[in-house]
Coordinates of C-alpha atoms in Angstrom, one line a residue:
M1078 CA -43.9 30.1 51.1
G1079 CA -41.3 28.4 48.8
K1080 CA -39.1 31.6 48.7
L1081 CA -39.5 32.0 52.4
R1082 CA -38.3 28.4 53.1
K1083 CA -35.3 29.0 50.9
R1084 CA -34.2 32.0 53.1
I1085 CA -34.8 30.8 56.6
A1086 CA -32.2 29.1 58.8
A1087 CA -28.6 28.1 58.2
V1088 CA -29.6 24.5 58.8
A1089 CA -33.0 22.9 58.2
L1090 CA -33.8 20.1 60.5
V1091 CA -36.3 17.5 59.3
V1092 CA -37.3 15.5 62.4
V1093 CA -39.2 12.3 61.9
S1094 CA -41.2 12.1 65.1
A1095 CA -43.5 9.3 63.9
A1096 CA -42.5 5.7 63.8
V1097 CA -39.6 4.9 61.5
W1098 CA -39.4 1.5 60.0
A1099 CA -36.6 -0.8 59.2
N1100 CA -36.6 -4.5 58.5
G1101 CA -33.8 -6.8 59.6
G1102 CA -34.2 -10.6 59.5
G1103 CA -38.0 -10.2 59.3
E1104 CA -38.4 -8.0 62.4
R1105 CA -39.5 -4.3 62.3
M1106 CA -37.3 -1.9 64.2
S1107 CA -38.9 1.3 65.5
Y1108 CA -36.9 4.5 66.1
E1109 CA -38.4 7.3 68.1
A1110 CA -36.8 9.9 65.8
R1111 CA -34.2 10.2 63.0
V1112 CA -32.8 13.6 62.3
V1113 CA -31.5 14.6 58.9
E1114 CA -29.6 17.8 58.7
K1115 CA -29.8 19.8 55.5
A1116 CA -27.1 22.3 54.8
Q1117 CA -28.1 25.9 53.8
G1118 CA -28.5 26.0 50.0
A1119 CA -29.3 22.2 49.7
R1120 CA -30.4 21.6 46.1
K1121 CA -34.0 20.7 45.7
V1122 CA -34.3 17.6 43.6
I1123 CA -36.9 15.2 42.3
L1124 CA -35.8 11.7 41.4
D1125 CA -37.5 10.0 38.4
T1126 CA -36.6 6.4 38.4
D1127 CA -37.3 2.8 37.2
M1128 CA -36.7 1.6 40.8
V1129 CA -34.9 -1.6 41.7
E1130 CA -33.5 -2.9 45.0
L1131 CA -30.1 -1.3 45.9
F1132 CA -27.8 -1.1 42.9
D1133 CA -28.3 1.0 41.3
D1134 CA -31.6 3.0 41.4
G1135 CA -32.3 2.2 45.1
M1136 CA -28.8 3.4 46.1
A1137 CA -29.2 6.6 44.0
M1138 CA -32.4 7.3 45.9
I1139 CA -30.8 6.8 49.3
L1140 CA -27.8 9.0 48.4
L1141 CA -30.2 11.9 47.5
D1142 CA -32.3 11.4 50.5
R1143 CA -29.5 11.2 53.0
S1144 CA -27.1 13.8 51.6
P1145 CA -27.0 17.1 53.5
H1146 CA -26.5 18.8 50.1
T1147 CA -29.7 17.7 48.5
E1148 CA -33.4 18.1 49.5
L1149 CA -35.2 15.2 47.9
L1150 CA -38.7 16.5 47.4
G1151 CA -40.2 13.3 46.0
V1152 CA -39.6 10.2 43.9
T1153 CA -41.6 9.4 40.8
V1154 CA -41.6 5.9 39.4
V1155 CA -41.7 4.7 35.8
S1156 CA -41.6 1.3 34.1
G1157 CA -38.1 0.4 32.9
N1158 CA -35.8 -2.1 34.5
T1159 CA -39.0 -3.5 36.1
P1160 CA -42.7 -2.8 35.7
M1161 CA -43.7 0.4 37.5
P1162 CA -45.6 -1.5 40.3
R1163 CA -42.5 -3.5 41.2
G1164 CA -40.5 -0.2 41.3
M1165 CA -43.1 1.2 43.7
A1166 CA -42.9 -1.9 45.9
T1167 CA -39.1 -2.0 46.1
G1168 CA -38.9 1.8 46.5
V1169 CA -41.3 1.6 49.5
R1170 CA -39.3 -1.1 51.1
Q1171 CA -36.1 0.9 50.9
L1172 CA -37.6 4.1 52.1
E1173 CA -39.1 2.3 55.1
A1174 CA -35.7 0.8 55.9
I1175 CA -33.9 4.2 56.1
G1176 CA -36.6 6.0 58.0
S1177 CA -37.5 8.4 55.2
T1178 CA -40.5 10.6 54.8
V1179 CA -40.0 11.3 51.1
P1180 CA -43.2 10.9 49.0
L1181 CA -43.3 8.3 46.3
Y1182 CA -45.6 8.6 43.3
A1183 CA -46.8 6.0 40.8
G1184 CA -46.0 7.0 37.2
S1185 CA -46.1 5.6 33.7
R1186 CA -46.8 1.9 33.2
Y1187 CA -45.9 1.9 29.5
G1188 CA -43.8 4.0 27.2
I1189 CA -45.1 6.7 24.7
R1190 CA -45.6 3.9 22.1
S1191 CA -47.5 1.7 24.5
W1192 CA -48.2 -0.9 21.8
R1193 CA -44.6 -2.0 21.9
A1194 CA -45.5 -4.0 24.9
V1195 CA -47.8 -6.2 22.7
P1196 CA -45.8 -9.4 22.0
E1197 CA -46.7 -9.5 18.3
V1198 CA -45.7 -5.9 17.8
L1199 CA -42.4 -6.2 19.7
S1200 CA -41.4 -9.4 17.9
A1201 CA -41.7 -7.6 14.6
E1202 CA -39.4 -4.8 16.0
L1203 CA -36.9 -7.3 17.3
A1204 CA -36.7 -9.0 13.9
I1205 CA -35.1 -5.8 12.7
S1206 CA -33.2 -4.8 15.8
P1207 CA -32.9 -7.7 18.4
V1208 CA -32.3 -7.2 22.1
V1209 CA -28.8 -8.4 22.7
S1210 CA -28.7 -7.9 26.4
W1211 CA -31.3 -6.4 28.7
G1212 CA -35.0 -6.1 27.9
G1213 CA -36.3 -4.8 31.3
Y1214 CA -40.0 -4.7 31.8
L1215 CA -40.5 -5.5 28.1
R1216 CA -39.2 -9.0 28.8
S1217 CA -42.9 -10.0 29.4
A1218 CA -43.6 -9.1 25.8
I1219 CA -40.3 -10.7 24.5
D1220 CA -40.9 -14.0 26.3
P1221 CA -44.4 -14.1 27.8
E1222 CA -44.2 -17.7 29.0
T1223 CA -41.0 -17.1 31.1
Y1224 CA -41.8 -13.6 32.4
S1225 CA -45.4 -13.9 33.6
G1226 CA -47.2 -13.3 36.9
I1227 CA -47.7 -10.3 39.1
E1228 CA -43.9 -9.5 39.3
F1229 CA -43.8 -8.8 35.6
D1230 CA -47.3 -7.2 35.1
P1231 CA -47.2 -3.4 34.5
M1232 CA -50.9 -3.3 35.5
A1233 CA -50.4 -4.9 38.9
R1234 CA -51.3 -3.2 42.2
W1235 CA -48.0 -2.3 43.9
A1236 CA -49.2 -3.1 47.4
E1237 CA -50.2 -6.6 46.4
L1238 CA -46.8 -7.1 44.8
Y1239 CA -45.1 -5.8 48.0
K1240 CA -46.8 -8.7 49.9
T1241 CA -45.6 -11.2 47.3
L1242 CA -42.0 -9.9 47.5
Y1243 CA -41.7 -9.4 51.2
N1244 CA -44.4 -11.6 52.9
E1245 CA -45.9 -8.7 54.8
S1246 CA -47.9 -5.6 54.1
P1247 CA -46.3 -2.2 53.5
V1248 CA -46.5 0.4 56.3
Y1249 CA -44.9 3.4 54.6
P1250 CA -47.6 6.1 54.6
Y1251 CA -46.1 8.5 52.0
V1252 CA -46.9 6.6 48.8
Y1253 CA -49.4 7.9 46.4
D1254 CA -51.3 6.5 43.4
T1255 CA -54.9 6.5 42.0
E1256 CA -56.1 4.6 45.0
N1257 CA -54.4 6.9 47.5
P1258 CA -54.0 10.5 46.4
D1259 CA -51.7 12.8 48.4
P1260 CA -53.1 15.6 50.6
Q1261 CA -53.2 17.9 47.6
G1262 CA -55.2 15.4 45.5
R1263 CA -52.3 14.4 43.3
D1264 CA -52.4 10.7 42.4
E1265 CA -49.8 10.4 39.7
A1266 CA -46.2 11.2 39.0
V1267 CA -46.8 13.8 36.3
D1268 CA -49.0 15.8 38.5
F1269 CA -46.4 15.9 41.2
L1270 CA -43.6 16.8 38.8
V1271 CA -45.5 19.7 37.2
D1272 CA -46.9 21.1 40.5
T1273 CA -43.6 20.9 42.3
V1274 CA -41.6 22.6 39.6
N1275 CA -44.3 25.4 39.4
M1276 CA -44.0 25.7 43.2
Y1277 CA -40.3 26.2 43.0
P1278 CA -39.5 27.7 39.6
G1279 CA -35.8 27.8 38.8
E1280 CA -34.9 25.8 41.9
V1281 CA -35.6 22.1 41.2
T1282 CA -33.1 19.8 39.6
I1283 CA -34.5 16.6 38.1
V1284 CA -32.4 13.4 38.3
A1285 CA -34.0 11.1 35.7
I1286 CA -32.4 7.6 35.9
G1287 CA -35.0 5.6 34.0
P1288 CA -36.9 5.8 30.7
L1289 CA -38.1 9.4 30.2
T1290 CA -41.8 8.7 29.9
N1291 CA -42.8 10.6 33.0
I1292 CA -40.6 13.6 32.0
A1293 CA -42.0 13.7 28.4
R1294 CA -45.5 13.5 29.7
A1295 CA -44.8 16.4 32.0
I1296 CA -43.6 18.4 29.1
M1297 CA -46.7 17.6 27.1
R1298 CA -48.9 18.4 30.1
D1299 CA -47.2 21.8 30.6
P1300 CA -44.9 23.0 27.8
S1301 CA -43.4 25.6 30.2
F1302 CA -42.3 22.8 32.5
P1303 CA -38.6 22.5 31.3
S1304 CA -38.1 26.3 31.5
K1305 CA -38.9 26.2 35.2
V1306 CA -36.4 23.4 36.0
K1307 CA -33.0 24.4 37.1
E1308 CA -31.1 21.5 35.5
I1309 CA -31.8 17.9 34.5
I1310 CA -29.4 15.0 35.0
Y1311 CA -30.0 11.9 33.1
M1312 CA -28.8 8.3 33.3
G1313 CA -29.2 7.2 29.7
G1314 CA -27.5 6.9 26.4
S1315 CA -24.4 5.3 25.0
F1316 CA -22.6 7.9 22.8
F1317 CA -19.1 6.5 22.3
L1318 CA -19.8 2.8 23.1
P1319 CA -22.1 0.0 21.9
G1320 CA -25.6 -0.3 23.3
N1321 CA -26.6 -2.6 26.2
S1322 CA -30.1 -3.4 25.1
S1323 CA -30.1 -3.5 21.3
A1324 CA -26.7 -3.5 19.7
A1325 CA -27.1 0.3 19.0
A1326 CA -29.0 1.6 22.1
E1327 CA -28.6 1.9 25.8
F1328 CA -31.6 0.4 27.7
N1329 CA -33.3 3.5 29.3
W1330 CA -33.5 5.4 26.0
W1331 CA -34.3 2.2 24.0
A1332 CA -37.2 1.6 26.3
D1333 CA -38.8 4.9 25.2
P1334 CA -36.9 6.6 22.4
D1335 CA -39.7 9.1 21.7
A1336 CA -39.7 10.3 25.3
A1337 CA -36.0 10.6 25.3
K1338 CA -36.1 12.7 22.2
I1339 CA -38.8 15.0 23.6
A1340 CA -36.7 15.5 26.8
L1341 CA -33.3 16.1 25.1
R1342 CA -34.8 18.6 22.6
A1343 CA -36.5 20.7 25.3
V1344 CA -35.1 24.0 26.5
W1345 CA -34.2 23.4 30.1
G1346 CA -33.8 26.3 32.6
D1347 CA -32.9 29.8 31.5
P1348 CA -31.8 29.9 27.9
E1349 CA -29.9 33.1 28.6
S1350 CA -27.8 31.6 31.4
E1351 CA -24.2 30.8 30.9
S1352 CA -24.9 27.2 31.9
Y1353 CA -27.4 26.8 29.2
K1354 CA -25.0 28.2 26.6
R1355 CA -22.3 25.8 27.8
Y1356 CA -24.2 22.6 28.2
G1357 CA -28.0 23.2 27.8
N1358 CA -28.5 22.6 31.5
Q1359 CA -28.4 18.9 30.7
V1360 CA -25.9 16.5 32.2
I1361 CA -25.8 12.8 31.1
S1362 CA -24.5 9.8 33.0
G1363 CA -24.3 7.4 30.1
L1364 CA -22.6 4.0 29.7
E1365 CA -19.3 5.8 29.3
A1366 CA -18.8 6.8 32.9
N1367 CA -19.5 3.3 34.2
H1368 CA -17.2 1.8 31.5
N1369 CA -14.4 4.0 32.6
T1370 CA -14.9 3.5 36.4
G1371 CA -14.0 0.5 38.5
G1372 CA -16.6 -1.2 40.7
M1373 CA -16.9 -0.7 44.4
P1374 CA -13.8 -2.1 46.2
L1375 CA -15.0 -5.4 47.7
E1376 CA -13.7 -4.7 51.2
L1377 CA -15.4 -1.3 51.3
Y1378 CA -18.6 -3.0 50.1
K1379 CA -18.5 -5.5 52.9
K1380 CA -17.8 -2.8 55.4
M1381 CA -20.7 -0.7 54.1
V1382 CA -23.1 -3.7 54.4
A1383 CA -21.9 -4.4 57.9
H1384 CA -22.7 -0.8 59.0
T1385 CA -25.7 0.1 56.8
F1386 CA -29.3 0.3 58.0
P1387 CA -30.6 -3.0 59.4
G1388 CA -33.6 -2.9 57.0
L1389 CA -31.2 -2.8 54.0
Q1390 CA -28.9 -5.6 55.1
P1391 CA -31.2 -8.5 54.1
L1392 CA -31.4 -7.0 50.6
F1393 CA -27.6 -6.8 50.4
Y1394 CA -27.3 -10.4 51.6
K1395 CA -29.8 -11.5 49.0
R1396 CA -27.8 -9.8 46.3
G1397 CA -24.6 -11.6 47.6
M1398 CA -21.4 -10.7 49.3
D1399 CA -18.9 -12.5 47.1
D1400 CA -18.5 -9.7 44.6
A1401 CA -18.9 -5.9 44.7
P1402 CA -21.3 -4.1 42.4
T1403 CA -19.9 -2.9 39.0
N1404 CA -23.1 -1.7 37.3
I1405 CA -23.5 1.6 39.0
W1406 CA -24.7 4.0 36.2
D1407 CA -27.4 5.7 38.2
L1408 CA -25.2 6.5 41.1
F1409 CA -23.1 8.8 39.0
A1410 CA -26.2 10.9 38.2
A1411 CA -27.1 11.2 41.9
A1412 CA -23.5 11.7 43.1
Y1413 CA -22.9 14.5 40.5
L1414 CA -25.7 16.6 42.1
I1415 CA -24.2 16.0 45.5
D1416 CA -20.6 16.9 44.4
P1417 CA -20.0 17.9 40.8
S1418 CA -16.3 17.7 41.2
I1419 CA -16.5 13.9 40.9
V1420 CA -16.5 14.3 37.1
L1421 CA -13.0 14.6 35.8
S1422 CA -13.6 14.9 32.1
W1423 CA -16.6 15.3 29.7
N1424 CA -17.8 13.9 26.5
N1425 CA -15.1 11.9 24.8
D1426 CA -12.2 13.7 26.5
P1427 CA -9.5 11.5 28.2
R1428 CA -8.8 11.3 31.9
P1429 CA -6.8 14.4 33.0
A1430 CA -3.1 13.6 33.7
D1431 CA -3.3 15.4 37.0
N1432 CA -6.7 13.9 37.9
S1433 CA -8.2 17.3 38.4
P1434 CA -11.8 18.1 37.3
Q1435 CA -12.1 19.7 33.9
P1436 CA -14.6 22.5 33.2
I1437 CA -18.0 21.3 32.1
Y1438 CA -19.0 21.8 28.5
G1439 CA -21.6 20.2 26.2
V1440 CA -22.0 18.8 22.8
Y1441 CA -25.1 18.5 20.7
V1442 CA -27.0 15.3 21.3
D1443 CA -30.0 13.5 19.9
V1444 CA -31.9 10.2 19.9
N1445 CA -33.0 8.2 16.9
A1446 CA -36.7 7.7 17.3
E1447 CA -37.3 6.2 13.9
M1448 CA -38.2 2.5 14.0
G1449 CA -35.3 0.5 12.5
P1450 CA -31.9 -1.0 13.5
D1451 CA -30.9 2.2 15.3
Y1452 CA -34.2 2.8 17.2
G1453 CA -33.2 4.4 20.5
R1454 CA -29.6 5.1 19.6
S1455 CA -28.1 8.1 21.2
I1456 CA -25.9 10.4 19.1
A1457 CA -23.3 13.1 20.0
Y1458 CA -22.2 15.7 17.5
E1459 CA -19.4 18.2 17.3
K1460 CA -19.5 20.8 20.0
E1461 CA -20.9 23.6 17.8
Q1462 CA -22.9 21.5 15.3
G1463 CA -26.1 19.4 15.5
P1464 CA -29.3 18.8 13.7
V1465 CA -32.0 21.4 13.8
G1466 CA -33.8 21.1 17.1
S1467 CA -31.1 19.3 18.9
K1468 CA -29.7 20.8 22.1
K1469 CA -26.4 20.6 24.1
A1470 CA -25.7 18.3 26.9
A1471 CA -22.5 17.4 28.9
I1472 CA -21.7 13.7 28.9
Q1473 CA -19.8 12.4 31.9
N1474 CA -16.7 10.4 30.9
F1475 CA -14.1 9.8 33.7
I1476 CA -15.0 9.8 37.4
D1477 CA -12.9 10.4 40.5
E1478 CA -13.4 6.9 42.0
E1479 CA -11.7 7.6 45.3
K1480 CA -14.0 10.6 46.0
F1481 CA -17.1 8.8 44.6
W1482 CA -16.8 5.7 46.8
N1483 CA -15.2 7.0 49.9
E1484 CA -16.6 10.5 50.3
I1485 CA -20.1 10.0 48.9
V1486 CA -21.4 6.4 48.6
Y1487 CA -19.9 4.8 51.7
P1488 CA -20.7 7.6 54.2
L1489 CA -24.3 8.1 53.0
L1490 CA -25.1 4.3 53.2
V1491 CA -23.8 4.0 56.8
D1492 CA -26.5 4.1 59.5
P1493 CA -25.5 6.6 62.2
E1494 CA -26.9 4.2 64.8
N1495 CA -25.0 1.2 63.3
R1496 CA -21.5 2.5 63.0

């Protein structure tokens, strides 16, 4: 059936005939139908995310769901910026708001070294390599007195947390966990990842914008999993800049360095393909692209909020309207899949003088997974050199801001019924 679906129709119409939910000012809005047109050849994608409201994971999810060039097969959630249950709750809220039918799956509550979440263990690690900026869901282990309660508990029930956050019960029916398996009996992110990739071998791109625990577990569950993925796009790593968690490490890969190493050293896609030879079928949106890109223009931000989905507007107002977002790492990963030409240069190359996209190529990359001052540090090597076991990846550097904001982000966040 998967191959048949790929061949039929110039345009696939996904019609939501059931109730579609949005929340604005505390009131539910019901739409009889919302139609999303998918272009022929739309790229199948799974989003693996440590979900937050809006910027930047939530926005990345919305871009992939709403773009005619991508078919979002599902969203899998992992602990990272927030504990996994909070990511589930905020993901549900946003999918409700845009009238989506994309399934959402609960994933890993802790990293591969789960004992890092024990305060006494993490305090010993931080004595060697302290967190200088963002601790994410591990804040509850760094400072248990300040970060306590259901919002910071990786073992919480997401539906109860939803009620705490939004003062009402969730109504989104396409959310799956151990208490509510999907129609195929899958109750966890790794099951969905492995099954879906096996259903569409060579067709699915993974956009992984959180710690890579779910991805590493999928590889351990099915060692053939990476070979059946078309391409993987990460948000993670800081190769030519300092870290934003420890002094040496970017947060996503600091949160689970072992998982990052497993993923980066896997053989993704067809090893005989030209794309594998050029960049290992791995694309990285690290700290570099965000550092080299300006934030969303404030007037465009205000215009987008005025015309976005009613259910999203309260979240934007809560965030604030006085300044536009600048921390937009995850959006580059999603936007690249929608339109690869947004990337102007790769790795440590400068912005092209004529602002034209340069050909993609990779360098060998790796992650330090040895406990010490550089735990979680991402490393880039010369183009044709790298440690035994390391693989190539292409690191985004400079972005076409005009195209990114005006042709991808803004149009896809505007509600067709609220223009």
